Coordinates of C-alpha atoms and ligand atoms in Angstrom, one line a residue:
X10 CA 23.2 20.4 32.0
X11 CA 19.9 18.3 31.9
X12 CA 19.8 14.8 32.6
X13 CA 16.5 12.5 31.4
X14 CA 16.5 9.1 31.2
X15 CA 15.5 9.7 27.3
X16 CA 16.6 12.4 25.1
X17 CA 14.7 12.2 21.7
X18 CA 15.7 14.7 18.8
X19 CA 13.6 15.3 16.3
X20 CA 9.5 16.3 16.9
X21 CA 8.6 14.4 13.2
X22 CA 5.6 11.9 14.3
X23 CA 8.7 9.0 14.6
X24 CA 10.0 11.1 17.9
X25 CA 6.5 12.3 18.9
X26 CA 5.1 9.2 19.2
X27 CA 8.7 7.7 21.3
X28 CA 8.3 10.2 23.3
X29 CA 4.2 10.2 24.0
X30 CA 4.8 6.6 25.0
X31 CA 7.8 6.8 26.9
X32 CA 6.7 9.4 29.2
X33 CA 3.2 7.9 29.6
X34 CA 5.0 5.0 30.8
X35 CA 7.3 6.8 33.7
X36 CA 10.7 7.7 31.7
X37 CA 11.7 10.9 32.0
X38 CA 11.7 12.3 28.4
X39 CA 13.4 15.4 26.5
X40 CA 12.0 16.2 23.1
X41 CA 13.8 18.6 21.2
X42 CA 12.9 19.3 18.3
X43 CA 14.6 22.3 15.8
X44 CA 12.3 24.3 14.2
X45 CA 9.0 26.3 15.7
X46 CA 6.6 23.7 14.7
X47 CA 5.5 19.9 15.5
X48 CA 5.0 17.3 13.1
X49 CA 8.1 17.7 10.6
X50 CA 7.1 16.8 6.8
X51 CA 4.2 16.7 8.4
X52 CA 4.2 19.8 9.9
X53 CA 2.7 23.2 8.8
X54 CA 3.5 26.9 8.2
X55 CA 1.6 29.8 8.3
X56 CA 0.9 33.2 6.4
X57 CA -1.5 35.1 7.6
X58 CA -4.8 34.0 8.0
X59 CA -3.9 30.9 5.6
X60 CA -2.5 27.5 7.3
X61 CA -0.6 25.3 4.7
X62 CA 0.5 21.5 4.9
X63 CA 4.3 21.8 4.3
X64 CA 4.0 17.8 3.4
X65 CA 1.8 15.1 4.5
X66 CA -1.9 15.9 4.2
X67 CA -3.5 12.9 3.7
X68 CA -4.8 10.8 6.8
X69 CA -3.8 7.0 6.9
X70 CA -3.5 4.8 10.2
X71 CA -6.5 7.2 12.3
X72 CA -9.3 4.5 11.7
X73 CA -10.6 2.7 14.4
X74 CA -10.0 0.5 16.0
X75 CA -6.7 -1.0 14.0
X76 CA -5.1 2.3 12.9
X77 CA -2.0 3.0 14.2
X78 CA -2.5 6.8 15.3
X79 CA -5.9 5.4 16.7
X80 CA -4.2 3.1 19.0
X81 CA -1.4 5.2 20.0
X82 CA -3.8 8.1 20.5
X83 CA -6.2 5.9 22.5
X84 CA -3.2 4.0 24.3
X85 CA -1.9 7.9 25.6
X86 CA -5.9 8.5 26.6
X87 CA -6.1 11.7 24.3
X88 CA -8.6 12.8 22.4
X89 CA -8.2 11.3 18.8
X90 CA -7.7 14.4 16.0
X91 CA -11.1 15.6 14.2
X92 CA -11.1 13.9 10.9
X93 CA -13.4 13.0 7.7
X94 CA -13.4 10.1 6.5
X95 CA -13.5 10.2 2.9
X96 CA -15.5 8.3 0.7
X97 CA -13.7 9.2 -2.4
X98 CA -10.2 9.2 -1.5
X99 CA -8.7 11.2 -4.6
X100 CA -9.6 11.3 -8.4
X101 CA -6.2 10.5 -10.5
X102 CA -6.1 12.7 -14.1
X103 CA -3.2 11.7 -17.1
X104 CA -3.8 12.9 -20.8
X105 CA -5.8 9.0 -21.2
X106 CA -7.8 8.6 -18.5
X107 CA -9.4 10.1 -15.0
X108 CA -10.4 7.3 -12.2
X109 CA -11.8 8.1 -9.0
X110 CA -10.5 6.2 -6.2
X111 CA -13.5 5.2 -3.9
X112 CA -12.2 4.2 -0.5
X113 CA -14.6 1.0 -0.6
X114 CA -12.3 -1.7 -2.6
X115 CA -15.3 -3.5 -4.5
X116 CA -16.9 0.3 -5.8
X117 CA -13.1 0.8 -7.1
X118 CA -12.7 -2.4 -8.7
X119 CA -16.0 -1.7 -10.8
X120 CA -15.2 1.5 -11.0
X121 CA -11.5 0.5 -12.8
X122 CA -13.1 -2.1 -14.9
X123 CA -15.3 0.7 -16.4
X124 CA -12.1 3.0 -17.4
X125 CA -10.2 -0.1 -19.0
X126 CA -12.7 -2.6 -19.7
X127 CA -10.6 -4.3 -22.3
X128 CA -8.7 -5.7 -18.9
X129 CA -11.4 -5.9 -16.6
X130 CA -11.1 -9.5 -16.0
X131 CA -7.6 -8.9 -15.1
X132 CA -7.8 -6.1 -13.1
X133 CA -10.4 -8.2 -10.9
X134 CA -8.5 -11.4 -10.6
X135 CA -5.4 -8.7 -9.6
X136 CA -7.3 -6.9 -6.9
X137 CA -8.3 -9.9 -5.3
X138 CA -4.9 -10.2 -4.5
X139 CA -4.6 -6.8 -3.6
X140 CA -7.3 -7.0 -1.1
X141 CA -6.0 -9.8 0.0
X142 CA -2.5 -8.8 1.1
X143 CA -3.9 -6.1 2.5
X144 CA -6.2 -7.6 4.8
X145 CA -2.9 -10.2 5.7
X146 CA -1.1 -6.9 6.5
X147 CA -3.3 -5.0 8.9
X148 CA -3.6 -8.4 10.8
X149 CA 0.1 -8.6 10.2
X150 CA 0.6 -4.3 12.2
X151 CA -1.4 -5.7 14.6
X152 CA 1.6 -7.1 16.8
X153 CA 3.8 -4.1 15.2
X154 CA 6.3 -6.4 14.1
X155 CA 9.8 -5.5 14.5
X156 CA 12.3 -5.9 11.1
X157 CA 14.6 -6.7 10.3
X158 CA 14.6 -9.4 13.1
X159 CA 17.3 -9.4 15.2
X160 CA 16.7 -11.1 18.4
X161 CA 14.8 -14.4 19.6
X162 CA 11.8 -12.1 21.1
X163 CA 12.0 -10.2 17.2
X164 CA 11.8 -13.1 15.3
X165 CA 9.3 -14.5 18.1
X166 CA 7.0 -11.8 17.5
X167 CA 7.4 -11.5 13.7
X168 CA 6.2 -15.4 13.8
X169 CA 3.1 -15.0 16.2
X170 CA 2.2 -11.8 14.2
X171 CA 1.6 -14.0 11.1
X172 CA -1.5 -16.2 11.1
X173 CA -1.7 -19.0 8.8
X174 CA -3.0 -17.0 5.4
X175 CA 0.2 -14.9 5.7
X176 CA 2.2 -18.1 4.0
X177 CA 0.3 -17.4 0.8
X178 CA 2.1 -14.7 0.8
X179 CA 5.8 -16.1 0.5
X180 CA 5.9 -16.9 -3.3
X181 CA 5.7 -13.2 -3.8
X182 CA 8.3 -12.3 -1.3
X183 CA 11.2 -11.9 -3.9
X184 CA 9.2 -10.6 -6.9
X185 CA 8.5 -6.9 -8.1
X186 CA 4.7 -5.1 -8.4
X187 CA 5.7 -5.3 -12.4
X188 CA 6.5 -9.5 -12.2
X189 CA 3.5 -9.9 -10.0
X190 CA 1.2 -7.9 -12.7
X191 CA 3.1 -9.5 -15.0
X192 CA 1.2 -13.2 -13.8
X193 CA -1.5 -11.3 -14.6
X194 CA -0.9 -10.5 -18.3
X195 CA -1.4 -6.6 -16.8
X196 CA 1.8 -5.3 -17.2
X197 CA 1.9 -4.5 -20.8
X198 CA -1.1 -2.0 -20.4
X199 CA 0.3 1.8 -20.7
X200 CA -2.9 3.3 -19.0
X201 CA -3.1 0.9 -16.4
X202 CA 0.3 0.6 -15.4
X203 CA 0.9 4.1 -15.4
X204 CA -2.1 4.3 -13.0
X205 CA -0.8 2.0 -10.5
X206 CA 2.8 3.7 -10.7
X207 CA 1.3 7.2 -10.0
X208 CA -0.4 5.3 -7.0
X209 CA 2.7 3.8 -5.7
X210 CA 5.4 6.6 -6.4
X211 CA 3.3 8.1 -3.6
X212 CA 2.5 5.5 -1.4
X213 CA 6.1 3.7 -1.9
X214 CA 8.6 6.5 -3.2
X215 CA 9.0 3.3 -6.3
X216 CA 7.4 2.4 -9.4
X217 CA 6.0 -0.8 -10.4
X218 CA 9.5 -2.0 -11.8
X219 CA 11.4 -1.5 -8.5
X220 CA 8.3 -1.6 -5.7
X221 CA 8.7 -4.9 -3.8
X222 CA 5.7 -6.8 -4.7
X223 CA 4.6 -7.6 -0.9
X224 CA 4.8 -4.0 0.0
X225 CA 3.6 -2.2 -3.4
X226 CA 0.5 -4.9 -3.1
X227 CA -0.1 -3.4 0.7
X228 CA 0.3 0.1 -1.1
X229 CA -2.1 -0.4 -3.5
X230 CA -4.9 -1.2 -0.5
X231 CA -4.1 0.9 2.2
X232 CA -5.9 3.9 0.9
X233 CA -9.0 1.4 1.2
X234 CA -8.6 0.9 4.5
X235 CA -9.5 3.7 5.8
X236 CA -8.5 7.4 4.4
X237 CA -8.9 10.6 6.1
X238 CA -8.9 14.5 6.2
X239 CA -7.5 16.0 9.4
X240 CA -9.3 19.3 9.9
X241 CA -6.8 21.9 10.0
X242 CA -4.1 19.0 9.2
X243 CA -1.9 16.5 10.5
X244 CA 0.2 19.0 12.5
X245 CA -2.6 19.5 15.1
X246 CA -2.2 15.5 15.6
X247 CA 1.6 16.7 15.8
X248 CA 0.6 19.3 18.4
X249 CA -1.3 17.0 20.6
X250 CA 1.1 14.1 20.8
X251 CA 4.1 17.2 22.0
X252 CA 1.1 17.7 24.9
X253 CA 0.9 14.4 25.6
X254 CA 4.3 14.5 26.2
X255 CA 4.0 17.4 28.5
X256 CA 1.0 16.2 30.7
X257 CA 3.0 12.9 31.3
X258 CA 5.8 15.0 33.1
X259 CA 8.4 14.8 30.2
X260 CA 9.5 18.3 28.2
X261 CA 9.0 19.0 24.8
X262 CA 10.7 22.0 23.7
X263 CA 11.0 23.8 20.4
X264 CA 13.9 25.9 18.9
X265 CA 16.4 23.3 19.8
X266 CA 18.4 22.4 17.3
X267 CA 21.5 19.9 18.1
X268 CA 24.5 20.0 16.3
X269 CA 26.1 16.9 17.9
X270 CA 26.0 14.4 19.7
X271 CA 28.5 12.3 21.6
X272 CA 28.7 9.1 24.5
X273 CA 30.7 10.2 27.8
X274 CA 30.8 7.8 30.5
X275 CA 28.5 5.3 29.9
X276 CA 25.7 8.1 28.7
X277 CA 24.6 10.4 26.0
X278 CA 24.9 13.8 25.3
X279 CA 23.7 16.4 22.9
X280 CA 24.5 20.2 22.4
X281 CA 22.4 22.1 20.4
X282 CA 23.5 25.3 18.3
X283 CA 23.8 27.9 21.0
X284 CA 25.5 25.3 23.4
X285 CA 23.5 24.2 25.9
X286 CA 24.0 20.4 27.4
X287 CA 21.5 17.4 27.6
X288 CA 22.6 14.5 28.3
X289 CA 20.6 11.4 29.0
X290 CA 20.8 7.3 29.1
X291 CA 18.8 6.6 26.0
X292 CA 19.2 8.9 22.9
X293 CA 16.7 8.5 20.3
X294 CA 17.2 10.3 16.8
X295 CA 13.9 10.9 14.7
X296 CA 16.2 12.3 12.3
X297 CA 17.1 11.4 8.8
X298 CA 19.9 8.7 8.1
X299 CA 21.6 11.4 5.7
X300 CA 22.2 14.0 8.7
X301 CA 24.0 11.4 11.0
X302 CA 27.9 11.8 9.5
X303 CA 27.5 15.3 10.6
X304 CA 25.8 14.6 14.1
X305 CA 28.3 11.7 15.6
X306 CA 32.0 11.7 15.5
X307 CA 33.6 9.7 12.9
X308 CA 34.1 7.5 15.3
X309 CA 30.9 6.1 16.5
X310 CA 29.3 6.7 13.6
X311 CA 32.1 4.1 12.2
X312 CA 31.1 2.1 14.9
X313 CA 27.8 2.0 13.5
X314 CA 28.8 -0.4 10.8
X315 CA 29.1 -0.3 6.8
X316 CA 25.3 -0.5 6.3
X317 CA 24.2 3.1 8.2
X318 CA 27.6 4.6 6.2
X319 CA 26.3 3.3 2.9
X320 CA 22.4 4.5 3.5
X321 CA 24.3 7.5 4.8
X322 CA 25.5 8.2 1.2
X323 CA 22.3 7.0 -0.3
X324 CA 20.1 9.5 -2.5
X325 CA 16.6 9.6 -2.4
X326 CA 13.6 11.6 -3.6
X327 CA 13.6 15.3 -2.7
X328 CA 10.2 17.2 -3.5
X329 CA 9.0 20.4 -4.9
X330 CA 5.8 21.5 -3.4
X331 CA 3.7 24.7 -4.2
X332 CA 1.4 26.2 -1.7
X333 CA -1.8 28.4 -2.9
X334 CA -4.8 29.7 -1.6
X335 CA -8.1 29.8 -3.6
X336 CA -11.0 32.4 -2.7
X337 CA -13.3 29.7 -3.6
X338 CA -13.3 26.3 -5.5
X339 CA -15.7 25.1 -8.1
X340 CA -18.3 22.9 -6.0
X341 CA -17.4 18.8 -6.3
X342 CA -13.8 19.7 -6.4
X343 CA -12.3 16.7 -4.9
X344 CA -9.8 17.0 -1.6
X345 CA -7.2 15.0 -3.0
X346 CA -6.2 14.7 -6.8
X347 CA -3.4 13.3 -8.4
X348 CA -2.5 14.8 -11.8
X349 CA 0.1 13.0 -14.1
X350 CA 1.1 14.5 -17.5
X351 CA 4.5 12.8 -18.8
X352 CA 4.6 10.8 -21.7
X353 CA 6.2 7.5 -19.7
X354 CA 6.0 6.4 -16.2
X355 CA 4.8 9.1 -13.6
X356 CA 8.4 10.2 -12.8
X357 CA 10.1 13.5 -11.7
X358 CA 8.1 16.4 -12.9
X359 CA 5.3 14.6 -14.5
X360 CA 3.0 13.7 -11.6
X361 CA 1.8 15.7 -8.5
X362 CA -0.4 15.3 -5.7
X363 CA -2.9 18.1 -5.1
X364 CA -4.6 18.2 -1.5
X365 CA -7.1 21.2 -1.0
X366 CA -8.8 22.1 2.5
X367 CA -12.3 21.3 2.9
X368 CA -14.6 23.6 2.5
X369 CA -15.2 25.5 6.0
X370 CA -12.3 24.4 7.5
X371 CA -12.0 28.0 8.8
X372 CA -8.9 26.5 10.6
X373 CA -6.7 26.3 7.1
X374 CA -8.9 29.2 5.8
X375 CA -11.4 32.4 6.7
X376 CA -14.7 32.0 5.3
X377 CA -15.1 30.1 2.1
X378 CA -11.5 30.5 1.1
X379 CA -9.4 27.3 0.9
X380 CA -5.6 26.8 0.9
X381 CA -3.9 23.7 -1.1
X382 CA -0.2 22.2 -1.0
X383 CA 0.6 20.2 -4.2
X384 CA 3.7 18.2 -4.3
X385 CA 5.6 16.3 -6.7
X386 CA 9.1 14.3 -6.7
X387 CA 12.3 15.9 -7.7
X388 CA 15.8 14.3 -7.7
X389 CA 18.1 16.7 -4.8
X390 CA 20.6 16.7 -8.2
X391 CA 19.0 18.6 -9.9
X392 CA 19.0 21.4 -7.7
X393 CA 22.9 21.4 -6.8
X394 CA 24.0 24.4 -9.1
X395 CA 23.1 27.3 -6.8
X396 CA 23.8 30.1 -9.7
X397 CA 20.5 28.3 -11.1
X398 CA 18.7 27.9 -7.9
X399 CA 16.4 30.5 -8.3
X400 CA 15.5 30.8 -11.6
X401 CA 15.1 27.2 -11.9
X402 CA 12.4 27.4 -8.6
X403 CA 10.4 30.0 -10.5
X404 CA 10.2 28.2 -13.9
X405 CA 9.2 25.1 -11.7
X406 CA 6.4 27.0 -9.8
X407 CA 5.3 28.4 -13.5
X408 CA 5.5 24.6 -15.3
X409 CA 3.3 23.0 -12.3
X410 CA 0.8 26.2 -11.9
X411 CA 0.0 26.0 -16.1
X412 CA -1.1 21.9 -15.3
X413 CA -3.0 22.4 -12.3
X414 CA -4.6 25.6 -13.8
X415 CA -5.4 23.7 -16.7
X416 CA -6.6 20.2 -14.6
X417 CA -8.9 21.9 -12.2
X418 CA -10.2 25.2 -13.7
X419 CA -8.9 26.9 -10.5
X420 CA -7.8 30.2 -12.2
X421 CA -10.0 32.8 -11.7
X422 CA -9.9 31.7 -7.9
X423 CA -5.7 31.5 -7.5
X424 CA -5.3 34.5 -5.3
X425 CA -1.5 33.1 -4.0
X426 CA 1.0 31.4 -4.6
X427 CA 4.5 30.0 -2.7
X428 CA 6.8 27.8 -3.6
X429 CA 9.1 25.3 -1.7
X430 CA 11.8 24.1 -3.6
X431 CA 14.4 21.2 -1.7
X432 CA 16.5 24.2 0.5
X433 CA 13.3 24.7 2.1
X434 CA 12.9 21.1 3.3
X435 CA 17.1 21.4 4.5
X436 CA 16.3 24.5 6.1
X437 CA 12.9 24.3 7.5
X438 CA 12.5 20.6 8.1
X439 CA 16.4 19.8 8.7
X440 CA 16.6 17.3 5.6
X441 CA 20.0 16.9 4.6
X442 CA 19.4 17.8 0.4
X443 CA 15.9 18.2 0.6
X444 CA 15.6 14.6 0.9
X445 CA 12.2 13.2 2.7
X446 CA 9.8 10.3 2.4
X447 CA 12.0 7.8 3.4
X448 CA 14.0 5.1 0.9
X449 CA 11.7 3.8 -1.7
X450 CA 9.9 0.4 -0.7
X451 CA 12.4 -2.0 -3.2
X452 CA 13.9 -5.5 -2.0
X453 CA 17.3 -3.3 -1.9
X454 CA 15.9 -1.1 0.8
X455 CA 12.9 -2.4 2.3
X456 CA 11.6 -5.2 5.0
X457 CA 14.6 -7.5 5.8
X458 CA 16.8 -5.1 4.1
X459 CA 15.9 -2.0 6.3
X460 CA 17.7 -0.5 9.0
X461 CA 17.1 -1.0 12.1
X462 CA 15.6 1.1 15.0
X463 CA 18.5 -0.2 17.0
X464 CA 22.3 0.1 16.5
X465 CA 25.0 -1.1 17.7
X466 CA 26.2 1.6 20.1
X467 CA 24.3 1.1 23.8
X468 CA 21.4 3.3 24.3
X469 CA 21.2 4.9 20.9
X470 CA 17.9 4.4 19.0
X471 CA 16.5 5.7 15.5
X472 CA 13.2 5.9 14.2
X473 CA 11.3 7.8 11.8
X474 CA 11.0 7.3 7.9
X475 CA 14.7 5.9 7.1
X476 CA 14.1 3.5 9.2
X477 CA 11.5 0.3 9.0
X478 CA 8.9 0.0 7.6
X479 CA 9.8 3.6 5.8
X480 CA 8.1 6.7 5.0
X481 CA 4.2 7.7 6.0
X482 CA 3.3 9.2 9.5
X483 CA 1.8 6.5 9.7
X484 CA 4.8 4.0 9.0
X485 CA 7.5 6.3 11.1
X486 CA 5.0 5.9 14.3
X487 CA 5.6 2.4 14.2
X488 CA 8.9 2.9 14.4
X489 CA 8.3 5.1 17.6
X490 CA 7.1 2.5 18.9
X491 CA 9.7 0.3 18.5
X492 CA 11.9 2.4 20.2
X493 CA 9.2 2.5 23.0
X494 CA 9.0 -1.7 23.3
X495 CA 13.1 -2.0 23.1
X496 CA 13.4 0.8 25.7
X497 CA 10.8 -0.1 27.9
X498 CA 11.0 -4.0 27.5
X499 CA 7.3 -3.6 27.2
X500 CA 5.4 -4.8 24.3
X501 CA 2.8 -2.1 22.8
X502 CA -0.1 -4.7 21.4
X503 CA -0.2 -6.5 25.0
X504 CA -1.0 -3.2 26.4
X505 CA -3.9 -2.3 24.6
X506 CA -7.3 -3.0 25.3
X507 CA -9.0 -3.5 21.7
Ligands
LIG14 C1 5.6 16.3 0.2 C2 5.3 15.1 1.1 C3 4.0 14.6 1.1 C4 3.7 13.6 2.0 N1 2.4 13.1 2.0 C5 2.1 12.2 3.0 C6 0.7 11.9 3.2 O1 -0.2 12.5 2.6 N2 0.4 11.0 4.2 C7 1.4 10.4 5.0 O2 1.1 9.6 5.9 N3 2.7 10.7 4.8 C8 3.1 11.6 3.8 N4 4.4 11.9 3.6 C9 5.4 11.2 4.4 C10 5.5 11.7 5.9 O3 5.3 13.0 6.0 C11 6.9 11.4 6.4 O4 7.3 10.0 6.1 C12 6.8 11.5 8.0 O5 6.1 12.6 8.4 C13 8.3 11.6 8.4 O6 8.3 11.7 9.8 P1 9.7 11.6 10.6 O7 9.3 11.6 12.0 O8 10.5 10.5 10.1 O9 10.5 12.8 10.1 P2 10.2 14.4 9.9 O10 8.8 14.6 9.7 O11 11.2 14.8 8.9 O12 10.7 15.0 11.3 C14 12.0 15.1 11.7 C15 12.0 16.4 12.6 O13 13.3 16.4 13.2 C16 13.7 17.7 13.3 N5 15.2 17.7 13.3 C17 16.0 17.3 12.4 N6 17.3 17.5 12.7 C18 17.3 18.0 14.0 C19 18.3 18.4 14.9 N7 19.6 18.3 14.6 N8 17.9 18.9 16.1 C20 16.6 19.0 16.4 N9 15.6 18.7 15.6 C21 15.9 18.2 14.4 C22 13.2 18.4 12.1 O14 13.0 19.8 12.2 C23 11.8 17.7 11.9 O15 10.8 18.4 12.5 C24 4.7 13.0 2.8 C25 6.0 13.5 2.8 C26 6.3 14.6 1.9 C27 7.7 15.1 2.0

């Protein structure tokens, strides 16, 4: 048997980043993670010559100096990921409209007051706000902020991270994104509100009419604060982090995939699939909520109390996601694109996000060829009748390849195409259902109503995206670092010399 002082399963960016900190700061550290690659949903696969995203493509949280990977990166003293930052950071299509969303927030604003000028005084006077809460929440992340608040040095730290404009932000606290555009007589406008749902089904797994307004408002600017492509993608951020681990003295170990878990005397211990032992003081899961009932006994996981049984139970967004490689694309093809086609909000099968390499990023691709993973949302119901599995996977893969043939032109170029329908995120990522990205960013679910990074049973920590502040590498590293502070007793900010 091994003994650490911290055993962390689960090598998503949540467990990475635990466990980068943790052993840069003396613990000894286990990370074991399940499958043959880093980074989870934000991992990759490969074919060949051809590297796909299997999730997360899109860079948020690497800016300097206030991103979150930037610091965490910075803070472990390895070399931050290559990166572009974009300038454009994707162009949205529906049957009414196309909008480009420049990264700088005043060039968008213009630029959405030329597509609906009918509203343009509105849409100003809203993204004000916008801007606003976003700049309140970066200086907010600052402190990483622990929620929901559960001790004196918790609420202590919640307090000192808010500076005096964040009180302008209390009157929205209880509200929706829909009530708050509703103040400004914006949420009666189809085109624009089904814009702003497309941007926050991906940004908040909610639309408008559930997004809490506070969070959906952060949504809406994040992607102005500073958007990037990883060359090669966000799994060789995964990669280094697992190094980082390494080079700090702690093991990080693939192919490890533990079946349960369980407290003897005063300690953890895990056994993974072919029964080996770890055992350890601390145990951190970067694992998902749903995949705990089958992890603990019944009775620690009763122990737990009623709110991780009820998230237990709790369905969320699956996704289908379609992987294809492209000899070459047509030149100004955008990295990023969003593409929405249903007649109402931009719901389950009638929105994806399309994320193509950059050209000569001979790491995703040889020569001039490119490789793209488009996603979209799907409800894990709908894929429960296994005598319907398949055929219903290849009429999806059909339905989604006819859009984004007829959005981007891409056909004569389409030399491949894969599918991933929700068993692949079970049985490659280890998501109970298919289920990923977290619970969507509602009152119900989200800020004081999250679950915690700590539990009630001694030494057993959680982080990653069903935890708070939710879904996003960038969201689940905070969370890693919460487990880091509460483990350590240190706190992360006080650390860091920016
Ligand atoms: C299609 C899609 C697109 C997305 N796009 C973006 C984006 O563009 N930008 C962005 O920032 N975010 C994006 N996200 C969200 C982001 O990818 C996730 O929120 C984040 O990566 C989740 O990290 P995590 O550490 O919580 O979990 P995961 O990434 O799911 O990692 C958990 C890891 O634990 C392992 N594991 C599970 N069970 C066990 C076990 N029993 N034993 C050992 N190991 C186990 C799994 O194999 C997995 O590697 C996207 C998500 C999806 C699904």
């Amino acid at each position: 048997m091994e003994y650490t002082d911290v055993l962390i399963i689960g090598g998503g960016f949540g467990g990475l980043t635990a466990a980068g900190l943790l052993s840069r700061a003396g613990k000894s550290v286990t990370l074991l993670e399940a499958s043959n690659e880093w980074g989870g949903s934000a991992g990759k696969f490969r074919r060949g010559d051809y590297i796909y995203p299997v999730g997360a493509t899109l860079g948020l949280g690497f800016q300097e100096p206030h991103g979150l990977h930037y610091r965490v990166f910075n803070h472990l003293g390895i070399p931050q990921p290559e990166k572009t930052l974009l300038t454009t950071v994707m162009d949205v299509h529906s049957a009414g409209f196309s909008i480009r969303v420049h990264a700088d927030m005043d060039t968008h604003i213009q630029h959405l007051c030329r597509v609906f000028p009918e509203i343009s005084d509105r849409i100003q006077d809203f993204y004000r706000l916008v801007a606003k809460t976003g700049d309140i929440f970066l200086s907010l992340l600052k402190k990483a902020p622990v929620m929901p608040p559960k001790t004196w040095r918790d609420w202590k730290s919640l307090l000192a991270s808010a500076d005096g404009r964040a009180a302008a932000l209390v009157p929205y606290y209880r509200k929706t994104v829909t009530q708050v555009l509703g103040q400004f007589q914006l949420d009666k406008h189809y085109g624009f509100m089904q814009y702003i749902n497309g941007q926050l089904l991906d940004s908040m797994q909610a639309s408008a009419d559930e997004a809490a307004a506070l969070l959906g408002l952060y949504g809406l600017a994040i992607y102005h604060q500073g958007s990037h492509y990883m060359k090669g993608g966000l799994y060789r951020s995964a990669e280094s982090l697992a190094a980082a681990v390494k080079t700090n003295g702690g093991q990080a170990v693939k192919r490890r995939t533990i079946e349960k878990i369980y407290r003897n005397n005063g300690r953890w211990e895990a056994v993974d699939k072919r029964g080996r032992l770890f055992a350890a003081q601390d145990l951190v899961l970067n694992v998902p909520v749903q995949a705990l009932p089958s992890l603990m006994s019944d009775a620690d996981f009763t122990a737990m109390g009623g709110k991780w049984q009820k998230r237990s139970r709790t369905s969320i967004w699956s996704a289908f996601s379609m992987y294809g490689t492209l000899t070459e694309a047509p030149a100004d093809t955008p990295l990023f694109q969003q593409i929405m086609w249903g007649p109402e909000n931009a719901f389950e099968k009638e929105h994806m996000f399309v994320s193509l390499s950059e050209e000569k990023d001979t790491l995703r691709a040889p020569g001039r060829e490119r490789t793209f993973t488009v996603s979209t949302h799907t409800s894990p119901e709908r894929w429960k009748n296994k005598a319907s599995y398949d055929e219903q996977k290849q009429q999806t893969l059909e339905e989604l390849k006819q859009i984004l043939l007829a959005q981007t032109g891409w056909s004569g170029a389409l030399t491949s195409l894969l599918p991933g329908a929700p068993h692949a995120w079970e049985h490659y990522i280890h998501r109970p259902d298919g289920m990923v990205g977290g619970f969507p960013q509602t009152s119900r679910y989200a800020l004081f109503n999250s679950l915690s990074h700590r539990t009630n049973l001694p030494g057993l920590w959680m982080c990653g995206d069903s935890v708070f502040p939710g879904g996003s590498t960038m969201a689940v590293t905070m969370s890693g670092i919460h487990v880091y502070e509460s483990i350590t007793g240190s706190r992360f900010y006080k650390e860091e010399q920016i």
